[in-house]
Amino acid sequence: MQVGVVGAGLMGSEIALTFAVAGFEVVLVDRSAELLAGAVTRLHSVYDRGAQRGALPAGGKEAALARLATAPDLAALSRCGFVTEAVFEQEDVKAEVFRQLDAICAAECILATNTSTIPISSLAAQVGPERRKRFIGTHYFSPVTRMKLVEVIPAFDTAREIVETTLALCARIGKTPIEIKDVAGFAVNRLLHAFMIEAVRLVEEGVATPADIDTACRLGLGHPMGPFELMDATTSSLCLQVQEILQEAYGERFRPRPLLKQRVKAGLAGGRGKPGWRSAS
């Protein structure tokens, strides 16, 4: 079976690599050849680091990347049996992608979304009634090549056989899938962002610094990285966006803290090589 991935950003490119490592022929699509070339260049480094850590098989890079083709047009996905969308976390952007995929992909193709917060049934509504049976959420975690968990989320109309197929496919590519009910934020992000909001509140109240809270979470809770390290890695702007979606769905308990909003507006959102909580605190 040929697999497709839409979106050559950090998540989409590593999802594509994970399938290629597992032996699938993969087509990675984004809007420009330049973006795709940059993604493939980055994946060489991602593979090397993964192999050094034991997360990816040593000596398998050339074979894996040979199975990964790129294309700047969604039409290249017409022969795929499973297509994952991993574009910008904005509902109207994702909706347009799925409307196009519904017209392009074969009737038997399964469409999956890697959204981290948007209800799957809302996105499934963008495809025709018959396709909705074959529409599902597969929420991966970053970095995809190292993080084992995938939240598998059926929409209202997803057929049970598609859920089972997707769970088995996730296991086949070396992931540990868990089935989650279709609610905004699913399970992990609801837990994570309640935690992050309280961490920012502690800083606002002067209880502890971001660095000390990260140390407390690593050594006291056994977390591999603290909440401020994680916000710097994923960007505070993305965290703010997710919390705003969760607030709309669940109310005040997910209201983003004022300090988070202030820092994002001040350009202290983090990201690779950019100032964030730890580098400018």
PDB file of C-alpha atoms in Angstrom:
ATOM      1  CA  MET A   1       0.000   0.000   0.000  1.00  0.00           C
ATOM      2  CA  GLN A   2       1.232   3.461  -0.893  1.00  0.00           C
ATOM      3  CA  VAL A   3       0.951   6.059   1.878  1.00  0.00           C
ATOM      4  CA  GLY A   4       0.562   9.805   1.472  1.00  0.00           C
ATOM      5  CA  VAL A   5       1.333  12.690   3.839  1.00  0.00           C
ATOM      6  CA  VAL A   6       0.208  16.275   3.268  1.00  0.00           C
ATOM      7  CA  GLY A   7       2.438  18.891   4.909  1.00  0.00           C
ATOM      8  CA  ALA A   8       6.248  18.813   4.958  1.00  0.00           C
ATOM      9  CA  GLY A   9       6.719  20.612   8.264  1.00  0.00           C
ATOM     10  CA  LEU A  10       8.299  19.086  11.362  1.00  0.00           C
ATOM     11  CA  MET A  11       5.381  16.722  12.040  1.00  0.00           C
ATOM     12  CA  GLY A  12       4.421  15.774   8.494  1.00  0.00           C
ATOM     13  CA  SER A  13       7.948  15.069   7.301  1.00  0.00           C
ATOM     14  CA  GLU A  14       8.689  12.811  10.282  1.00  0.00           C
ATOM     15  CA  ILE A  15       5.362  10.989   9.876  1.00  0.00           C
ATOM     16  CA  ALA A  16       6.382  10.338   6.266  1.00  0.00           C
ATOM     17  CA  LEU A  17       9.829   9.131   7.361  1.00  0.00           C
ATOM     18  CA  THR A  18       8.316   6.810   9.968  1.00  0.00           C
ATOM     19  CA  PHE A  19       6.184   5.100   7.328  1.00  0.00           C
ATOM     20  CA  ALA A  20       9.153   4.873   4.956  1.00  0.00           C
ATOM     21  CA  VAL A  21      11.323   3.287   7.661  1.00  0.00           C
ATOM     22  CA  ALA A  22       8.579   0.692   8.175  1.00  0.00           C
ATOM     23  CA  GLY A  23       8.804  -0.294   4.502  1.00  0.00           C
ATOM     24  CA  PHE A  24       5.972   1.710   2.926  1.00  0.00           C
ATOM     25  CA  GLU A  25       6.257   3.640  -0.312  1.00  0.00           C
ATOM     26  CA  VAL A  26       5.460   7.216   0.738  1.00  0.00           C
ATOM     27  CA  VAL A  27       4.499  10.386  -1.129  1.00  0.00           C
ATOM     28  CA  LEU A  28       5.080  13.620   0.813  1.00  0.00           C
ATOM     29  CA  VAL A  29       3.182  16.624  -0.578  1.00  0.00           C
ATOM     30  CA  ASP A  30       3.573  20.329   0.107  1.00  0.00           C
ATOM     31  CA  ARG A  31       2.914  23.477  -1.894  1.00  0.00           C
ATOM     32  CA  SER A  32       6.421  24.066  -3.234  1.00  0.00           C
ATOM     33  CA  ALA A  33       9.428  22.090  -4.391  1.00  0.00           C
ATOM     34  CA  GLU A  34      11.649  24.303  -2.222  1.00  0.00           C
ATOM     35  CA  LEU A  35       9.784  23.371   0.976  1.00  0.00           C
ATOM     36  CA  LEU A  36       9.947  19.702   0.050  1.00  0.00           C
ATOM     37  CA  ALA A  37      13.668  19.811  -0.690  1.00  0.00           C
ATOM     38  CA  GLY A  38      14.272  21.459   2.674  1.00  0.00           C
ATOM     39  CA  ALA A  39      12.232  18.761   4.409  1.00  0.00           C
ATOM     40  CA  VAL A  40      14.206  15.941   2.778  1.00  0.00           C
ATOM     41  CA  THR A  41      17.498  17.604   3.716  1.00  0.00           C
ATOM     42  CA  ARG A  42      16.311  17.898   7.314  1.00  0.00           C
ATOM     43  CA  LEU A  43      15.223  14.236   7.361  1.00  0.00           C
ATOM     44  CA  HIS A  44      18.788  13.127   6.639  1.00  0.00           C
ATOM     45  CA  SER A  45      19.837  14.787   9.896  1.00  0.00           C
ATOM     46  CA  VAL A  46      16.749  13.504  11.732  1.00  0.00           C
ATOM     47  CA  TYR A  47      17.599   9.961  10.672  1.00  0.00           C
ATOM     48  CA  ASP A  48      21.228  10.265  11.728  1.00  0.00           C
ATOM     49  CA  ARG A  49      20.251  11.546  15.193  1.00  0.00           C
ATOM     50  CA  GLY A  50      17.585   8.847  15.526  1.00  0.00           C
ATOM     51  CA  ALA A  51      20.041   6.117  14.600  1.00  0.00           C
ATOM     52  CA  GLN A  52      22.563   7.416  17.146  1.00  0.00           C
ATOM     53  CA  ARG A  53      19.889   7.230  19.855  1.00  0.00           C
ATOM     54  CA  GLY A  54      18.696   3.778  18.765  1.00  0.00           C
ATOM     55  CA  ALA A  55      15.280   5.075  17.725  1.00  0.00           C
ATOM     56  CA  LEU A  56      15.910   4.298  14.036  1.00  0.00           C
ATOM     57  CA  PRO A  57      17.778   1.342  12.507  1.00  0.00           C
ATOM     58  CA  ALA A  58      21.448   2.009  11.862  1.00  0.00           C
ATOM     59  CA  GLY A  59      22.374   1.710   8.220  1.00  0.00           C
ATOM     60  CA  GLY A  60      18.800   1.987   6.967  1.00  0.00           C
ATOM     61  CA  LYS A  61      18.721   5.656   5.994  1.00  0.00           C
ATOM     62  CA  GLU A  62      19.352   5.366   2.253  1.00  0.00           C
ATOM     63  CA  ALA A  63      16.772   2.608   1.790  1.00  0.00           C
ATOM     64  CA  ALA A  64      14.167   4.486   3.828  1.00  0.00           C
ATOM     65  CA  LEU A  65      14.650   7.795   2.028  1.00  0.00           C
ATOM     66  CA  ALA A  66      14.585   6.005  -1.328  1.00  0.00           C
ATOM     67  CA  ARG A  67      11.023   4.958  -0.497  1.00  0.00           C
ATOM     68  CA  LEU A  68      10.017   8.590   0.144  1.00  0.00           C
ATOM     69  CA  ALA A  69       8.953  10.561  -2.929  1.00  0.00           C
ATOM     70  CA  THR A  70       7.883  14.217  -2.903  1.00  0.00           C
ATOM     71  CA  ALA A  71       5.385  16.177  -4.973  1.00  0.00           C
ATOM     72  CA  PRO A  72       4.032  19.763  -4.949  1.00  0.00           C
ATOM     73  CA  ASP A  73       0.521  18.690  -6.009  1.00  0.00           C
ATOM     74  CA  LEU A  74      -2.160  16.737  -4.124  1.00  0.00           C
ATOM     75  CA  ALA A  75      -2.938  14.876  -7.352  1.00  0.00           C
ATOM     76  CA  ALA A  76       0.146  12.750  -6.618  1.00  0.00           C
ATOM     77  CA  LEU A  77      -1.864  11.053  -3.849  1.00  0.00           C
ATOM     78  CA  SER A  78      -4.473   9.548  -6.155  1.00  0.00           C
ATOM     79  CA  ARG A  79      -3.054   6.014  -5.815  1.00  0.00           C
ATOM     80  CA  CYS A  80      -2.550   6.049  -2.028  1.00  0.00           C
ATOM     81  CA  GLY A  81      -4.459   3.738   0.285  1.00  0.00           C
ATOM     82  CA  PHE A  82      -3.860   5.845   3.408  1.00  0.00           C
ATOM     83  CA  VAL A  83      -3.308   9.622   3.494  1.00  0.00           C
ATOM     84  CA  THR A  84      -2.434  11.654   6.580  1.00  0.00           C
ATOM     85  CA  GLU A  85      -2.991  15.416   6.714  1.00  0.00           C
ATOM     86  CA  ALA A  86      -0.415  17.305   8.807  1.00  0.00           C
ATOM     87  CA  VAL A  87      -0.789  20.943   7.773  1.00  0.00           C
ATOM     88  CA  PHE A  88      -1.111  24.094   9.884  1.00  0.00           C
ATOM     89  CA  GLU A  89      -3.371  23.700  12.956  1.00  0.00           C
ATOM     90  CA  GLN A  90      -6.192  25.838  11.609  1.00  0.00           C
ATOM     91  CA  GLU A  91      -9.597  24.388  10.813  1.00  0.00           C
ATOM     92  CA  ASP A  92     -10.260  26.270   7.575  1.00  0.00           C
ATOM     93  CA  VAL A  93      -6.840  25.303   6.194  1.00  0.00           C
ATOM     94  CA  LYS A  94      -7.359  21.631   7.018  1.00  0.00           C
ATOM     95  CA  ALA A  95     -10.937  21.720   5.692  1.00  0.00           C
ATOM     96  CA  GLU A  96      -9.780  22.905   2.277  1.00  0.00           C
ATOM     97  CA  VAL A  97      -7.157  20.144   2.114  1.00  0.00           C
ATOM     98  CA  PHE A  98      -9.775  17.492   2.853  1.00  0.00           C
ATOM     99  CA  ARG A  99     -12.229  18.843   0.299  1.00  0.00           C
ATOM    100  CA  GLN A 100      -9.507  18.476  -2.327  1.00  0.00           C
ATOM    101  CA  LEU A 101      -8.400  15.039  -1.107  1.00  0.00           C
ATOM    102  CA  ASP A 102     -11.985  13.783  -1.226  1.00  0.00           C
ATOM    103  CA  ALA A 103     -12.097  14.599  -4.922  1.00  0.00           C
ATOM    104  CA  ILE A 104      -8.634  13.198  -5.691  1.00  0.00           C
ATOM    105  CA  CYS A 105      -8.212  10.024  -3.611  1.00  0.00           C
ATOM    106  CA  ALA A 106      -9.617   6.623  -4.521  1.00  0.00           C
ATOM    107  CA  ALA A 107     -12.884   5.571  -2.885  1.00  0.00           C
ATOM    108  CA  GLU A 108     -11.113   2.948  -0.751  1.00  0.00           C
ATOM    109  CA  CYS A 109      -8.475   5.370   0.571  1.00  0.00           C
ATOM    110  CA  ILE A 110      -8.532   6.131   4.299  1.00  0.00           C
ATOM    111  CA  LEU A 111      -8.122   9.815   5.181  1.00  0.00           C
ATOM    112  CA  ALA A 112      -6.496  10.671   8.524  1.00  0.00           C
ATOM    113  CA  THR A 113      -5.807  13.971  10.239  1.00  0.00           C
ATOM    114  CA  ASN A 114      -2.949  14.714  12.620  1.00  0.00           C
ATOM    115  CA  THR A 115      -4.829  17.566  14.301  1.00  0.00           C
ATOM    116  CA  SER A 116      -3.977  17.980  17.967  1.00  0.00           C
ATOM    117  CA  THR A 117      -7.124  19.821  19.054  1.00  0.00           C
ATOM    118  CA  ILE A 118      -9.861  20.055  16.396  1.00  0.00           C
ATOM    119  CA  PRO A 119     -12.707  17.512  16.741  1.00  0.00           C
ATOM    120  CA  ILE A 120     -12.344  14.850  14.066  1.00  0.00           C
ATOM    121  CA  SER A 121     -16.041  14.908  13.153  1.00  0.00           C
ATOM    122  CA  SER A 122     -15.773  18.617  12.297  1.00  0.00           C
ATOM    123  CA  LEU A 123     -13.101  17.817   9.715  1.00  0.00           C
ATOM    124  CA  ALA A 124     -14.917  14.695   8.506  1.00  0.00           C
ATOM    125  CA  ALA A 125     -17.862  16.934   7.603  1.00  0.00           C
ATOM    126  CA  GLN A 126     -15.705  18.370   4.808  1.00  0.00           C
ATOM    127  CA  VAL A 127     -15.807  15.130   2.805  1.00  0.00           C
ATOM    128  CA  GLY A 128     -18.719  13.306   1.230  1.00  0.00           C
ATOM    129  CA  PRO A 129     -21.007  10.970   3.239  1.00  0.00           C
ATOM    130  CA  GLU A 130     -19.416   7.789   1.879  1.00  0.00           C
ATOM    131  CA  ARG A 131     -15.883   8.974   2.669  1.00  0.00           C
ATOM    132  CA  ARG A 132     -16.808   9.785   6.281  1.00  0.00           C
ATOM    133  CA  LYS A 133     -16.819   6.049   7.055  1.00  0.00           C
ATOM    134  CA  ARG A 134     -13.118   6.047   6.141  1.00  0.00           C
ATOM    135  CA  PHE A 135     -12.115   9.231   7.989  1.00  0.00           C
ATOM    136  CA  ILE A 136     -10.151   9.097  11.259  1.00  0.00           C
ATOM    137  CA  GLY A 137      -7.816  11.041  13.545  1.00  0.00           C
ATOM    138  CA  THR A 138      -4.215   9.934  14.146  1.00  0.00           C
ATOM    139  CA  HIS A 139      -2.537  12.348  16.559  1.00  0.00           C
ATOM    140  CA  TYR A 140       1.231  11.807  16.640  1.00  0.00           C
ATOM    141  CA  PHE A 141       3.623  13.415  19.104  1.00  0.00           C
ATOM    142  CA  SER A 142       6.822  15.316  18.426  1.00  0.00           C
ATOM    143  CA  PRO A 143       9.447  14.224  17.615  1.00  0.00           C
ATOM    144  CA  VAL A 144       7.531  11.552  15.707  1.00  0.00           C
ATOM    145  CA  THR A 145      10.575   9.374  15.100  1.00  0.00           C
ATOM    146  CA  ARG A 146      11.086   8.970  18.868  1.00  0.00           C
ATOM    147  CA  MET A 147       7.653   9.366  20.487  1.00  0.00           C
ATOM    148  CA  LYS A 148       5.758   6.073  20.513  1.00  0.00           C
ATOM    149  CA  LEU A 149       2.218   7.247  21.258  1.00  0.00           C
ATOM    150  CA  VAL A 150      -0.499   7.831  18.672  1.00  0.00           C
ATOM    151  CA  GLU A 151      -4.001   8.867  19.718  1.00  0.00           C
ATOM    152  CA  VAL A 152      -6.438   7.208  17.308  1.00  0.00           C
ATOM    153  CA  ILE A 153      -9.749   9.074  17.239  1.00  0.00           C
ATOM    154  CA  PRO A 154     -12.808   7.859  15.313  1.00  0.00           C
ATOM    155  CA  ALA A 155     -15.264  10.467  14.045  1.00  0.00           C
ATOM    156  CA  PHE A 156     -19.021   9.987  14.499  1.00  0.00           C
ATOM    157  CA  ASP A 157     -19.348   8.029  11.243  1.00  0.00           C
ATOM    158  CA  THR A 158     -16.019   6.170  11.167  1.00  0.00           C
ATOM    159  CA  ALA A 159     -16.552   2.470  10.441  1.00  0.00           C
ATOM    160  CA  ARG A 160     -15.245   0.078  13.089  1.00  0.00           C
ATOM    161  CA  GLU A 161     -13.138  -1.773  10.525  1.00  0.00           C
ATOM    162  CA  ILE A 162     -11.335   1.499   9.717  1.00  0.00           C
ATOM    163  CA  VAL A 163     -10.549   2.012  13.403  1.00  0.00           C
ATOM    164  CA  GLU A 164      -9.098  -1.503  13.635  1.00  0.00           C
ATOM    165  CA  THR A 165      -7.140  -1.063  10.410  1.00  0.00           C
ATOM    166  CA  THR A 166      -5.660   2.199  11.661  1.00  0.00           C
ATOM    167  CA  LEU A 167      -4.742   0.781  15.067  1.00  0.00           C
ATOM    168  CA  ALA A 168      -2.978  -2.115  13.325  1.00  0.00           C
ATOM    169  CA  LEU A 169      -1.215   0.236  10.913  1.00  0.00           C
ATOM    170  CA  CYS A 170       0.103   2.364  13.785  1.00  0.00           C
ATOM    171  CA  ALA A 171       1.448  -0.755  15.475  1.00  0.00           C
ATOM    172  CA  ARG A 172       3.055  -1.844  12.198  1.00  0.00           C
ATOM    173  CA  ILE A 173       5.090   1.397  12.017  1.00  0.00           C
ATOM    174  CA  GLY A 174       6.331   0.877  15.584  1.00  0.00           C
ATOM    175  CA  LYS A 175       3.863   3.078  17.466  1.00  0.00           C
ATOM    176  CA  THR A 176       1.654   2.371  20.469  1.00  0.00           C
ATOM    177  CA  PRO A 177      -1.872   3.476  19.560  1.00  0.00           C
ATOM    178  CA  ILE A 178      -4.645   4.236  22.038  1.00  0.00           C
ATOM    179  CA  GLU A 179      -8.255   4.816  21.024  1.00  0.00           C
ATOM    180  CA  ILE A 180      -9.694   8.125  22.230  1.00  0.00           C
ATOM    181  CA  LYS A 181     -13.196   9.618  22.072  1.00  0.00           C
ATOM    182  CA  ASP A 182     -13.664  12.491  19.639  1.00  0.00           C
ATOM    183  CA  VAL A 183     -13.569  15.558  21.892  1.00  0.00           C
ATOM    184  CA  ALA A 184     -11.638  18.821  21.519  1.00  0.00           C
ATOM    185  CA  GLY A 185      -8.038  18.320  22.612  1.00  0.00           C
ATOM    186  CA  PHE A 186      -8.551  14.541  22.932  1.00  0.00           C
ATOM    187  CA  ALA A 187      -6.782  13.202  26.063  1.00  0.00           C
ATOM    188  CA  VAL A 188      -3.107  14.134  26.121  1.00  0.00           C
ATOM    189  CA  ASN A 189      -3.482  17.799  25.206  1.00  0.00           C
ATOM    190  CA  ARG A 190      -6.166  18.331  27.835  1.00  0.00           C
ATOM    191  CA  LEU A 191      -3.824  16.950  30.480  1.00  0.00           C
ATOM    192  CA  LEU A 192      -0.768  18.732  29.100  1.00  0.00           C
ATOM    193  CA  HIS A 193      -2.254  22.189  28.799  1.00  0.00           C
ATOM    194  CA  ALA A 194      -3.895  22.136  32.221  1.00  0.00           C
ATOM    195  CA  PHE A 195      -0.364  21.373  33.476  1.00  0.00           C
ATOM    196  CA  MET A 196       1.225  24.135  31.377  1.00  0.00           C
ATOM    197  CA  ILE A 197      -1.319  26.734  32.474  1.00  0.00           C
ATOM    198  CA  GLU A 198      -0.572  25.994  36.123  1.00  0.00           C
ATOM    199  CA  ALA A 199       3.180  26.134  35.435  1.00  0.00           C
ATOM    200  CA  VAL A 200       2.849  29.643  33.976  1.00  0.00           C
ATOM    201  CA  ARG A 201       0.668  30.660  36.928  1.00  0.00           C
ATOM    202  CA  LEU A 202       3.459  29.600  39.307  1.00  0.00           C
ATOM    203  CA  VAL A 203       5.871  31.901  37.470  1.00  0.00           C
ATOM    204  CA  GLU A 204       3.348  34.763  37.503  1.00  0.00           C
ATOM    205  CA  GLU A 205       2.975  34.368  41.279  1.00  0.00           C
ATOM    206  CA  GLY A 206       6.745  34.317  41.822  1.00  0.00           C
ATOM    207  CA  VAL A 207       6.663  30.817  43.300  1.00  0.00           C
ATOM    208  CA  ALA A 208       9.583  29.591  41.165  1.00  0.00           C
ATOM    209  CA  THR A 209      11.501  30.383  37.995  1.00  0.00           C
ATOM    210  CA  PRO A 210      10.895  28.532  34.704  1.00  0.00           C
ATOM    211  CA  ALA A 211      14.269  26.806  35.093  1.00  0.00           C
ATOM    212  CA  ASP A 212      13.494  25.602  38.621  1.00  0.00           C
ATOM    213  CA  ILE A 213      10.011  24.389  37.643  1.00  0.00           C
ATOM    214  CA  ASP A 214      11.575  22.406  34.793  1.00  0.00           C
ATOM    215  CA  THR A 215      14.057  20.883  37.247  1.00  0.00           C
ATOM    216  CA  ALA A 216      11.238  20.036  39.666  1.00  0.00           C
ATOM    217  CA  CYS A 217       9.245  18.277  36.951  1.00  0.00           C
ATOM    218  CA  ARG A 218      12.221  16.290  35.692  1.00  0.00           C
ATOM    219  CA  LEU A 219      13.466  15.206  39.110  1.00  0.00           C
ATOM    220  CA  GLY A 220      10.247  15.215  41.121  1.00  0.00           C
ATOM    221  CA  LEU A 221       7.767  13.905  38.534  1.00  0.00           C
ATOM    222  CA  GLY A 222      10.116  11.909  36.301  1.00  0.00           C
ATOM    223  CA  HIS A 223       9.262  13.930  33.189  1.00  0.00           C
ATOM    224  CA  PRO A 224      11.900  13.833  30.424  1.00  0.00           C
ATOM    225  CA  MET A 225      11.645  17.608  30.062  1.00  0.00           C
ATOM    226  CA  GLY A 226       9.931  20.387  31.974  1.00  0.00           C
ATOM    227  CA  PRO A 227       6.930  22.415  30.771  1.00  0.00           C
ATOM    228  CA  PHE A 228       8.975  25.495  29.856  1.00  0.00           C
ATOM    229  CA  GLU A 229      11.534  23.448  27.934  1.00  0.00           C
ATOM    230  CA  LEU A 230       8.611  21.861  26.106  1.00  0.00           C
ATOM    231  CA  MET A 231       6.999  25.228  25.350  1.00  0.00           C
ATOM    232  CA  ASP A 232      10.317  26.495  23.996  1.00  0.00           C
ATOM    233  CA  ALA A 233      10.638  23.407  21.791  1.00  0.00           C
ATOM    234  CA  THR A 234       7.085  23.458  20.411  1.00  0.00           C
ATOM    235  CA  THR A 235       6.738  27.292  20.631  1.00  0.00           C
ATOM    236  CA  SER A 236       4.602  29.236  23.066  1.00  0.00           C
ATOM    237  CA  SER A 237       2.601  30.588  20.123  1.00  0.00           C
ATOM    238  CA  LEU A 238       1.388  27.072  19.303  1.00  0.00           C
ATOM    239  CA  CYS A 239       0.620  26.451  22.986  1.00  0.00           C
ATOM    240  CA  LEU A 240      -1.397  29.673  23.095  1.00  0.00           C
ATOM    241  CA  GLN A 241      -3.312  28.658  19.993  1.00  0.00           C
ATOM    242  CA  VAL A 242      -4.163  25.254  21.469  1.00  0.00           C
ATOM    243  CA  GLN A 243      -5.253  26.773  24.791  1.00  0.00           C
ATOM    244  CA  GLU A 244      -7.547  29.209  23.003  1.00  0.00           C
ATOM    245  CA  ILE A 245      -9.210  26.292  21.206  1.00  0.00           C
ATOM    246  CA  LEU A 246      -9.560  24.411  24.502  1.00  0.00           C
ATOM    247  CA  GLN A 247     -10.966  27.495  26.239  1.00  0.00           C
ATOM    248  CA  GLU A 248     -13.602  27.833  23.549  1.00  0.00           C
ATOM    249  CA  ALA A 249     -14.557  24.178  24.060  1.00  0.00           C
ATOM    250  CA  TYR A 250     -14.348  23.892  27.869  1.00  0.00           C
ATOM    251  CA  GLY A 251     -14.405  27.378  29.341  1.00  0.00           C
ATOM    252  CA  GLU A 252     -12.327  29.143  31.986  1.00  0.00           C
ATOM    253  CA  ARG A 253     -10.211  26.196  33.109  1.00  0.00           C
ATOM    254  CA  PHE A 254      -8.226  26.446  29.865  1.00  0.00           C
ATOM    255  CA  ARG A 255      -7.971  30.250  29.649  1.00  0.00           C
ATOM    256  CA  PRO A 256      -4.348  31.046  28.627  1.00  0.00           C
ATOM    257  CA  ARG A 257      -2.402  32.913  31.284  1.00  0.00           C
ATOM    258  CA  PRO A 258      -1.717  36.642  30.667  1.00  0.00           C
ATOM    259  CA  LEU A 259       2.050  36.115  30.886  1.00  0.00           C
ATOM    260  CA  LEU A 260       1.951  33.555  28.067  1.00  0.00           C
ATOM    261  CA  LYS A 261       0.030  35.983  25.840  1.00  0.00           C
ATOM    262  CA  GLN A 262       2.405  38.816  26.723  1.00  0.00           C
ATOM    263  CA  ARG A 263       5.514  36.810  25.881  1.00  0.00           C
ATOM    264  CA  VAL A 264       4.112  35.628  22.546  1.00  0.00           C
ATOM    265  CA  LYS A 265       3.295  39.232  21.587  1.00  0.00           C
ATOM    266  CA  ALA A 266       6.815  40.254  22.649  1.00  0.00           C
ATOM    267  CA  GLY A 267       8.377  37.721  20.285  1.00  0.00           C
ATOM    268  CA  LEU A 268       9.537  35.366  23.040  1.00  0.00           C
ATOM    269  CA  ALA A 269       7.738  32.299  21.724  1.00  0.00           C
ATOM    270  CA  GLY A 270      10.760  30.016  21.422  1.00  0.00           C
ATOM    271  CA  GLY A 271      11.465  27.632  18.576  1.00  0.00           C
ATOM    272  CA  ARG A 272      14.815  26.485  17.259  1.00  0.00           C
ATOM    273  CA  GLY A 273      17.424  29.162  17.988  1.00  0.00           C
ATOM    274  CA  LYS A 274      14.829  31.742  19.071  1.00  0.00           C
ATOM    275  CA  PRO A 275      14.338  33.308  22.537  1.00  0.00           C
ATOM    276  CA  GLY A 276      11.833  31.625  24.827  1.00  0.00           C
ATOM    277  CA  TRP A 277      11.223  30.960  28.522  1.00  0.00           C
ATOM    278  CA  ARG A 278      14.640  29.463  29.268  1.00  0.00           C
ATOM    279  CA  SER A 279      16.797  31.613  27.017  1.00  0.00           C
ATOM    280  CA  ALA A 280      15.238  34.956  27.987  1.00  0.00           C
ATOM    281  CA  SER A 281      13.936  34.385  31.523  1.00  0.00           C
TER     282      SER A 281
END
